[in-house]
Amino acid sequence: MKIVVLKFGGTSVGTIDRIKKVANIITSYVKKRFKVIVVSSAMSGTTNDLIKKSKHISNNFNSSEYDVLVSVGEQISCSLIAGRLNHMGYKARSWMSWQIPILTEGKHTSSRISKINKKKILDYLKNGGIPVITGFQGINNLSRITTLGRGGSDASAIMCAKFFNAKKCVIFTDVEGVYTTDPNNFKNAKKIKVISYEEMLEMASLGAKVMQPHSIQDARLSRIEIDVKSSFVNRKGTLITKKKNVFRNRTITGLTSTKNDAKLTLVGVKDKPGVAASVFKPLYQSYINVDMVVQTSSSKNRETDITFTIKADDLLKTTKLIKKNKKIKYRDLIVNKNVSKVSIIGVGMVTTPGVTYRMFKALANKGINILVISTSEIKISVLINKKNIKKALSVLHKEFRLNS
Ligand code: ASP
Ligand code: MG
């Protein structure tokens, strides 16, 4: 069987007209003799509304009931898609995750798919049906409904592709693919034709909101190739490939930037074992995500400065935790909430020397000051003043020849 998984995101099924369009896309694959498995997200806005309702009921809403509640958006969109396919004369039906079932592990609100029972869906496909499967949800070993975290229908699609051994997994969304940088921020951004899992994972984790980062990791582990494309216009999208050596005449594949970061510096902390751990332990216990961390080497008095960044939303909570932390002593706490992180990403930098230099030089030429630097094998990130973001994206886009 030539199986293809087609996943539709919230905006792609956001209105009745769009759902009709989606049904046409689905049947175009049926006409090409594919056995189509559809996975859909909820109509855009629906999940947010449901979450709001839970918050109005209680600010400590039970997490298993939360999953029951927020997963219903997918039930609506899937029945509408199946209904439209029926209307067009096709055999189709909706499948809730528990009807298949799609089994999950882990805690409520952020479960992971562990197994999909294939039999019913395979029989249905063999009999010429088009299964329309709810994304985002599953059931656990207690037969309770679970969800996979925000944006989790991507993971549903990837896991369907894996368990049903699909030839292809197509993620339909509201953009035409993955761009060299956010096209809303920078109009010269270009569509990337092919990208590796590793690069895509970095791009998604750093804020390119095309796919849920988890799901890319799942795809990478199962070697599933993904086509990301628009459901609004029929154009070639971006292929997320399993090929190791994507041929490209570029060192850098993409740029990302964050919006609301904050930087904190603890000045003059004692340079001895355990101090850094004491700084970060309460933050971790309060689920505050620390991003970049630098510690300067100590000079006089065996003292050092520790600088780190967090989401600006967490700033108030973080400063409170630091001020009441009796385990640490410092001379001063400096806070800057007008910072953003700009990153360049590309597997090409592993083999090309001088990328770091080029990045720093390009920023310096525009008079942009670098506050903090961090690197991984295929990524270099710098923290800069928020007001310089557009300038930075533009100069880096040019420096690494992403404009052409
Ligand atoms: N409807 C869910 C959400 O809004 C899942 C998804 O969109 O993938 O997070
Ligand atoms: Mg979505």
Short mmCIF file of C-alpha atoms and ligand atoms in Angstrom, two decimals:
data_model
loop_
_atom_site.label_atom_id
_atom_site.label_comp_id
_atom_site.label_asym_id
_atom_site.label_seq_id
_atom_site.Cartn_x
_atom_site.Cartn_y
_atom_site.Cartn_z
CA MET A 1 0.00 0.00 0.00
CA LYS A 2 1.24 3.44 -0.93
CA ILE A 3 0.28 5.32 2.23
CA VAL A 4 0.56 9.07 2.68
CA VAL A 5 -0.17 10.99 5.87
CA LEU A 6 -1.64 14.45 5.35
CA LYS A 7 -1.72 16.69 8.40
CA PHE A 8 -3.69 19.92 8.51
CA GLY A 9 -2.96 22.66 11.03
CA GLY A 10 -5.44 24.93 12.78
CA THR A 11 -5.54 27.74 10.22
CA SER A 12 -5.84 25.25 7.35
CA VAL A 13 -9.13 24.06 8.86
CA GLY A 14 -9.93 27.43 10.43
CA THR A 15 -13.17 28.10 8.50
CA ILE A 16 -15.80 26.09 6.64
CA ASP A 17 -14.42 27.33 3.32
CA ARG A 18 -10.96 26.22 4.24
CA ILE A 19 -12.21 22.80 5.30
CA LYS A 20 -13.81 22.44 1.87
CA LYS A 21 -10.46 23.31 0.32
CA VAL A 22 -8.74 20.75 2.53
CA ALA A 23 -11.17 18.08 1.33
CA ASN A 24 -10.15 18.91 -2.25
CA ILE A 25 -6.47 18.55 -1.35
CA ILE A 26 -7.19 15.16 0.21
CA THR A 27 -9.04 13.87 -2.83
CA SER A 28 -6.24 15.06 -5.12
CA TYR A 29 -3.97 12.54 -3.35
CA VAL A 30 -6.63 9.82 -3.58
CA LYS A 31 -6.75 10.44 -7.33
CA LYS A 32 -2.99 9.90 -7.46
CA ARG A 33 -3.68 6.42 -6.03
CA PHE A 34 -2.37 7.10 -2.57
CA LYS A 35 -4.00 5.52 0.47
CA VAL A 36 -4.56 8.67 2.47
CA ILE A 37 -4.51 8.97 6.26
CA VAL A 38 -5.64 12.42 7.38
CA VAL A 39 -4.58 13.90 10.71
CA SER A 40 -6.16 17.19 11.72
CA SER A 41 -5.68 19.82 14.34
CA ALA A 42 -8.59 21.81 15.80
CA MET A 43 -10.01 24.83 13.98
CA SER A 44 -7.75 27.76 14.88
CA GLY A 45 -8.67 29.45 18.14
CA THR A 46 -10.71 26.50 19.42
CA THR A 47 -8.04 25.02 21.67
CA ASN A 48 -7.24 28.45 23.13
CA ASP A 49 -10.92 29.01 23.92
CA LEU A 50 -11.17 25.67 25.67
CA ILE A 51 -8.08 26.39 27.74
CA LYS A 52 -9.57 29.74 28.74
CA LYS A 53 -12.73 27.98 29.93
CA SER A 54 -10.71 25.64 32.13
CA LYS A 55 -8.98 28.65 33.69
CA HIS A 56 -12.29 30.28 34.47
CA ILE A 57 -13.42 27.14 36.26
CA SER A 58 -10.25 26.84 38.31
CA ASN A 59 -6.70 28.13 38.26
CA ASN A 60 -5.72 24.64 39.29
CA PHE A 61 -7.84 22.69 36.79
CA ASN A 62 -7.40 18.94 37.08
CA SER A 63 -4.96 17.84 34.38
CA SER A 64 -6.83 14.72 33.27
CA GLU A 65 -10.02 16.74 32.86
CA TYR A 66 -8.00 19.38 31.03
CA ASP A 67 -7.05 16.75 28.44
CA VAL A 68 -10.67 15.66 28.02
CA LEU A 69 -11.66 19.27 27.49
CA VAL A 70 -8.95 20.61 25.20
CA SER A 71 -8.95 17.56 22.92
CA VAL A 72 -12.51 18.12 21.71
CA GLY A 73 -11.52 20.72 19.12
CA GLU A 74 -10.04 17.96 17.00
CA GLN A 75 -13.28 15.98 17.17
CA ILE A 76 -15.10 18.91 15.55
CA SER A 77 -12.63 19.48 12.71
CA CYS A 78 -12.28 15.77 11.91
CA SER A 79 -16.01 15.21 11.64
CA LEU A 80 -16.36 18.27 9.41
CA ILE A 81 -13.59 17.05 7.09
CA ALA A 82 -15.02 13.53 6.95
CA GLY A 83 -18.49 14.97 6.39
CA ARG A 84 -17.25 17.02 3.46
CA LEU A 85 -15.50 14.00 1.94
CA ASN A 86 -18.74 12.02 2.29
CA HIS A 87 -20.61 14.87 0.62
CA MET A 88 -18.19 14.62 -2.31
CA GLY A 89 -18.93 10.91 -2.64
CA TYR A 90 -15.89 9.50 -0.88
CA LYS A 91 -15.85 6.88 1.83
CA ALA A 92 -14.44 8.59 4.89
CA ARG A 93 -14.96 8.74 8.64
CA SER A 94 -13.52 10.40 11.69
CA TRP A 95 -11.46 8.39 14.16
CA MET A 96 -10.99 9.60 17.72
CA SER A 97 -7.67 8.47 19.14
CA TRP A 98 -9.35 6.14 21.63
CA GLN A 99 -11.23 4.36 18.85
CA ILE A 100 -8.01 3.24 17.14
CA PRO A 101 -6.47 3.38 19.80
CA ILE A 102 -3.43 5.65 19.84
CA LEU A 103 -1.65 4.81 23.08
CA THR A 104 0.39 7.31 25.03
CA GLU A 105 2.78 7.40 27.93
CA GLY A 106 3.78 10.17 30.28
CA LYS A 107 1.86 12.76 32.19
CA HIS A 108 -1.32 14.48 31.20
CA THR A 109 -1.02 17.61 28.99
CA SER A 110 2.35 16.48 27.64
CA SER A 111 2.06 12.78 26.84
CA ARG A 112 3.99 11.02 24.08
CA ILE A 113 2.66 8.43 21.64
CA SER A 114 4.09 5.01 22.44
CA LYS A 115 2.07 2.81 20.09
CA ILE A 116 -0.67 2.91 17.49
CA ASN A 117 -2.87 -0.13 16.93
CA LYS A 118 -2.92 -0.50 13.19
CA LYS A 119 -5.51 -3.12 12.48
CA LYS A 120 -8.72 -1.09 12.24
CA ILE A 121 -7.17 1.69 10.20
CA LEU A 122 -5.43 -0.73 7.82
CA ASP A 123 -8.69 -2.61 7.26
CA TYR A 124 -10.47 0.65 6.64
CA LEU A 125 -7.81 1.77 4.14
CA LYS A 126 -7.98 -1.58 2.35
CA ASN A 127 -11.71 -1.14 1.99
CA GLY A 128 -11.18 2.19 0.26
CA GLY A 129 -11.90 4.45 3.23
CA ILE A 130 -10.19 7.69 4.14
CA PRO A 131 -9.58 7.75 7.90
CA VAL A 132 -9.60 11.25 9.40
CA ILE A 133 -7.72 10.96 12.67
CA THR A 134 -7.77 13.46 15.54
CA GLY A 135 -4.34 14.93 16.14
CA PHE A 136 -3.08 16.04 19.54
CA GLN A 137 -4.80 13.29 21.55
CA GLY A 138 -4.39 9.70 22.70
CA ILE A 139 -5.30 7.45 25.60
CA ASN A 140 -3.14 6.11 28.40
CA ASN A 141 -3.10 2.68 30.03
CA LEU A 142 -5.93 3.76 32.33
CA SER A 143 -8.05 4.50 29.23
CA ARG A 144 -8.04 8.19 30.04
CA ILE A 145 -7.77 10.74 27.27
CA THR A 146 -4.38 12.42 27.02
CA THR A 147 -2.95 15.28 24.96
CA LEU A 148 0.48 15.79 23.48
CA GLY A 149 1.31 19.40 24.33
CA ARG A 150 0.48 22.51 22.30
CA GLY A 151 0.98 21.96 18.61
CA GLY A 152 0.90 18.23 19.29
CA SER A 153 -0.98 17.20 16.16
CA ASP A 154 2.37 17.38 14.36
CA ALA A 155 3.56 14.57 16.61
CA SER A 156 0.37 12.61 15.84
CA ALA A 157 1.07 12.89 12.13
CA ILE A 158 4.72 11.87 12.45
CA MET A 159 3.82 8.86 14.59
CA CYS A 160 1.08 7.81 12.13
CA ALA A 161 3.67 8.02 9.34
CA LYS A 162 5.98 5.87 11.41
CA PHE A 163 3.54 3.16 12.50
CA PHE A 164 1.77 2.90 9.14
CA ASN A 165 5.06 3.00 7.29
CA ALA A 166 3.94 5.89 5.10
CA LYS A 167 5.80 6.84 1.94
CA LYS A 168 5.33 10.47 2.78
CA CYS A 169 4.20 12.79 5.53
CA VAL A 170 2.91 16.18 4.44
CA ILE A 171 2.37 18.94 6.98
CA PHE A 172 -0.07 21.50 5.59
CA THR A 173 0.12 24.87 7.27
CA ASP A 174 -0.51 28.58 6.65
CA VAL A 175 2.99 29.38 5.38
CA GLU A 176 4.61 28.02 2.26
CA GLY A 177 7.35 26.20 4.12
CA VAL A 178 10.31 26.92 6.33
CA TYR A 179 11.98 30.27 5.69
CA THR A 180 15.55 31.48 6.12
CA THR A 181 14.12 33.71 8.80
CA ASP A 182 10.65 34.78 9.95
CA PRO A 183 9.08 36.44 6.88
CA ASN A 184 6.92 38.57 9.20
CA ASN A 185 10.09 40.10 10.59
CA PHE A 186 12.10 40.37 7.42
CA LYS A 187 10.58 40.63 3.98
CA ASN A 188 13.60 39.28 2.10
CA ALA A 189 13.33 35.91 3.84
CA LYS A 190 13.54 33.04 1.35
CA LYS A 191 11.87 29.66 1.38
CA ILE A 192 14.31 26.86 2.19
CA LYS A 193 13.99 23.95 -0.25
CA VAL A 194 15.67 21.25 1.81
CA ILE A 195 16.65 21.21 5.46
CA SER A 196 18.06 18.55 7.79
CA TYR A 197 16.30 17.40 10.98
CA GLU A 198 19.06 18.87 13.09
CA GLU A 199 18.75 22.30 11.52
CA MET A 200 14.97 22.17 11.63
CA LEU A 201 15.06 21.20 15.29
CA GLU A 202 17.24 24.20 16.08
CA MET A 203 15.04 26.50 14.00
CA ALA A 204 11.85 25.24 15.68
CA SER A 205 13.29 25.33 19.18
CA LEU A 206 14.52 28.86 18.56
CA GLY A 207 11.13 30.12 17.57
CA ALA A 208 10.40 29.27 13.93
CA LYS A 209 6.83 28.24 14.64
CA VAL A 210 6.36 25.87 11.74
CA MET A 211 6.40 22.60 13.66
CA GLN A 212 6.38 21.39 17.23
CA PRO A 213 10.04 20.69 18.21
CA HIS A 214 9.14 17.33 19.81
CA SER A 215 7.67 16.06 16.60
CA ILE A 216 10.82 16.88 14.65
CA GLN A 217 12.81 14.86 17.13
CA ASP A 218 10.35 11.96 16.64
CA ALA A 219 10.75 12.26 12.87
CA ARG A 220 14.51 12.29 13.17
CA LEU A 221 14.55 9.15 15.32
CA SER A 222 12.25 7.30 12.92
CA ARG A 223 13.83 8.74 9.74
CA ILE A 224 10.52 10.09 8.42
CA GLU A 225 10.81 12.66 5.67
CA ILE A 226 8.43 15.58 5.97
CA ASP A 227 7.07 17.96 3.39
CA VAL A 228 5.96 21.27 4.85
CA LYS A 229 3.67 23.22 2.57
CA SER A 230 0.78 25.63 2.41
CA SER A 231 -2.83 24.51 2.17
CA PHE A 232 -3.73 27.87 0.59
CA VAL A 233 -1.51 27.86 -2.46
CA ASN A 234 -0.28 24.86 -4.39
CA ARG A 235 3.47 25.44 -4.43
CA LYS A 236 6.50 23.38 -3.55
CA GLY A 237 7.26 23.66 0.16
CA THR A 238 10.22 22.65 2.29
CA LEU A 239 11.49 19.10 2.55
CA ILE A 240 12.82 18.06 5.93
CA THR A 241 15.14 15.32 4.86
CA LYS A 242 16.86 12.31 6.35
CA LYS A 243 19.79 12.77 3.99
CA LYS A 244 22.90 13.63 5.93
CA ASN A 245 24.64 15.67 3.28
CA VAL A 246 22.22 18.13 1.88
CA PHE A 247 24.04 19.78 -0.98
CA ARG A 248 24.00 23.51 -0.55
CA ASN A 249 26.33 26.26 -1.54
CA ARG A 250 25.67 27.98 1.77
CA THR A 251 27.22 27.66 5.18
CA ILE A 252 24.20 28.96 7.04
CA THR A 253 20.68 27.69 6.47
CA GLY A 254 18.63 30.04 8.57
CA LEU A 255 18.43 32.77 11.17
CA THR A 256 16.12 33.06 14.13
CA SER A 257 15.40 35.68 16.71
CA THR A 258 13.55 35.67 19.99
CA LYS A 259 11.26 38.42 21.16
CA ASN A 260 10.96 38.68 24.88
CA ASP A 261 14.10 37.74 26.71
CA ALA A 262 15.57 39.19 29.85
CA LYS A 263 19.16 39.14 31.06
CA LEU A 264 20.24 39.01 34.68
CA THR A 265 23.74 39.43 36.05
CA LEU A 266 24.77 38.53 39.56
CA VAL A 267 27.84 40.62 40.22
CA GLY A 268 30.50 39.44 42.64
CA VAL A 269 29.43 35.96 43.65
CA LYS A 270 31.95 33.73 45.41
CA ASP A 271 33.93 31.55 43.04
CA LYS A 272 33.64 28.18 44.73
CA PRO A 273 31.93 24.85 44.03
CA GLY A 274 28.17 24.77 44.43
CA VAL A 275 27.47 28.45 43.93
CA ALA A 276 26.07 28.16 40.38
CA ALA A 277 23.95 25.21 41.47
CA SER A 278 22.55 27.23 44.38
CA VAL A 279 21.64 30.07 42.02
CA PHE A 280 19.73 27.86 39.61
CA LYS A 281 18.11 25.30 41.91
CA PRO A 282 15.13 27.47 42.99
CA LEU A 283 14.59 28.56 39.39
CA TYR A 284 14.43 24.98 38.24
CA GLN A 285 12.05 24.15 41.08
CA SER A 286 9.76 26.94 39.88
CA TYR A 287 9.86 25.69 36.28
CA ILE A 288 11.72 28.74 35.07
CA ASN A 289 13.58 27.96 31.91
CA VAL A 290 17.10 29.33 31.88
CA ASP A 291 18.55 29.77 28.42
CA MET A 292 22.03 31.25 27.98
CA VAL A 293 24.46 31.13 30.89
CA VAL A 294 27.93 32.67 31.18
CA GLN A 295 30.23 32.89 34.10
CA THR A 296 33.27 35.13 33.89
CA SER A 297 36.53 33.72 35.20
CA SER A 298 37.34 35.13 38.58
CA SER A 299 39.88 37.85 38.96
CA LYS A 300 40.35 39.60 42.27
CA ASN A 301 38.99 38.24 45.55
CA ARG A 302 38.00 34.96 43.89
CA GLU A 303 34.75 36.51 42.82
CA THR A 304 32.90 36.00 39.58
CA ASP A 305 29.87 37.34 37.69
CA ILE A 306 27.11 35.00 36.54
CA THR A 307 24.93 36.17 33.66
CA PHE A 308 21.91 34.28 32.36
CA THR A 309 18.82 34.82 30.27
CA ILE A 310 15.19 33.83 30.78
CA LYS A 311 11.86 34.66 29.19
CA ALA A 312 10.86 38.22 30.13
CA ASP A 313 7.57 36.85 31.50
CA ASP A 314 9.52 35.05 34.21
CA LEU A 315 11.53 38.09 35.25
CA LEU A 316 9.52 39.16 38.26
CA LYS A 317 9.35 35.67 39.67
CA THR A 318 13.06 35.13 39.05
CA THR A 319 14.26 38.32 40.74
CA LYS A 320 12.07 37.48 43.75
CA LEU A 321 13.57 33.99 43.97
CA ILE A 322 17.10 35.35 43.76
CA LYS A 323 16.53 38.03 46.37
CA LYS A 324 15.14 35.58 48.89
CA ASN A 325 17.79 32.92 48.18
CA LYS A 326 19.80 32.74 51.40
CA LYS A 327 22.34 30.33 49.93
CA ILE A 328 23.98 32.94 47.70
CA LYS A 329 25.80 36.19 48.29
CA TYR A 330 26.42 38.79 45.61
CA ARG A 331 27.26 42.44 45.42
CA ASP A 332 24.75 43.53 42.84
CA LEU A 333 21.92 42.27 40.62
CA ILE A 334 21.69 43.88 37.19
CA VAL A 335 18.60 43.30 35.08
CA ASN A 336 18.01 44.10 31.41
CA LYS A 337 14.66 43.21 29.92
CA ASN A 338 15.23 44.70 26.50
CA VAL A 339 17.30 41.93 24.98
CA SER A 340 16.79 39.43 22.17
CA LYS A 341 18.71 36.43 20.99
CA VAL A 342 19.73 36.15 17.36
CA SER A 343 21.00 32.82 16.10
CA ILE A 344 22.54 31.55 12.91
CA ILE A 345 21.96 27.89 12.13
CA GLY A 346 23.55 25.58 9.58
CA VAL A 347 25.21 22.18 9.36
CA GLY A 348 27.68 23.88 7.02
CA MET A 349 29.42 25.59 9.90
CA VAL A 350 30.82 22.27 11.13
CA THR A 351 33.17 22.16 8.17
CA THR A 352 33.61 25.85 7.41
CA PRO A 353 36.02 27.88 9.48
CA GLY A 354 35.49 31.55 10.20
CA VAL A 355 31.71 31.58 10.63
CA THR A 356 31.91 32.99 14.14
CA TYR A 357 34.24 35.72 12.99
CA ARG A 358 32.00 36.65 10.06
CA MET A 359 28.99 36.88 12.30
CA PHE A 360 30.69 39.10 14.88
CA LYS A 361 32.29 41.26 12.23
CA ALA A 362 29.02 41.81 10.38
CA LEU A 363 27.29 42.87 13.61
CA ALA A 364 30.20 45.11 14.60
CA ASN A 365 30.10 46.88 11.24
CA LYS A 366 26.55 47.92 12.03
CA GLY A 367 27.51 49.06 15.50
CA ILE A 368 25.57 46.27 17.19
CA ASN A 369 26.94 45.34 20.58
CA ILE A 370 27.03 41.67 21.61
CA LEU A 371 26.05 41.04 25.22
CA VAL A 372 26.27 37.25 25.53
CA ILE A 373 27.42 34.49 23.17
CA SER A 374 26.62 30.80 23.13
CA THR A 375 27.33 28.13 20.55
CA SER A 376 26.56 24.53 19.68
CA GLU A 377 27.85 22.45 16.77
CA ILE A 378 25.45 23.90 14.24
CA LYS A 379 24.35 27.13 15.89
CA ILE A 380 25.79 30.41 17.12
CA SER A 381 23.59 32.64 19.26
CA VAL A 382 24.23 36.17 20.42
CA LEU A 383 22.25 38.32 22.76
CA ILE A 384 21.76 41.88 21.63
CA ASN A 385 19.63 44.87 22.42
CA LYS A 386 16.06 44.28 21.27
CA LYS A 387 15.95 47.46 19.19
CA ASN A 388 18.71 46.09 16.92
CA ILE A 389 16.91 42.90 15.90
CA LYS A 390 15.79 43.94 12.43
CA LYS A 391 19.17 45.45 11.63
CA ALA A 392 20.92 42.29 12.81
CA LEU A 393 18.70 39.93 10.82
CA SER A 394 19.20 42.01 7.72
CA VAL A 395 22.99 42.25 7.94
CA LEU A 396 23.39 38.54 8.76
CA HIS A 397 21.01 37.50 6.01
CA LYS A 398 23.23 39.38 3.60
CA GLU A 399 26.56 38.28 5.07
CA PHE A 400 25.66 34.61 4.71
CA ARG A 401 24.14 35.09 1.24
CA LEU A 402 20.64 34.00 2.16
CA ASN A 403 19.11 36.70 -0.03
CA SER A 404 19.78 34.88 -3.28
N1 ASP B 1 -5.07 22.01 18.64
C1 ASP B 1 -3.87 21.81 19.38
C2 ASP B 1 -3.22 23.13 19.75
O1 ASP B 1 -3.75 24.17 19.42
C3 ASP B 1 -2.91 20.92 18.65
C4 ASP B 1 -2.32 21.48 17.40
O2 ASP B 1 -2.68 22.54 16.92
O3 ASP B 1 -1.44 20.83 16.84
O4 ASP B 1 -2.22 23.14 20.40
MG MG B 2 -1.22 24.03 15.36
#
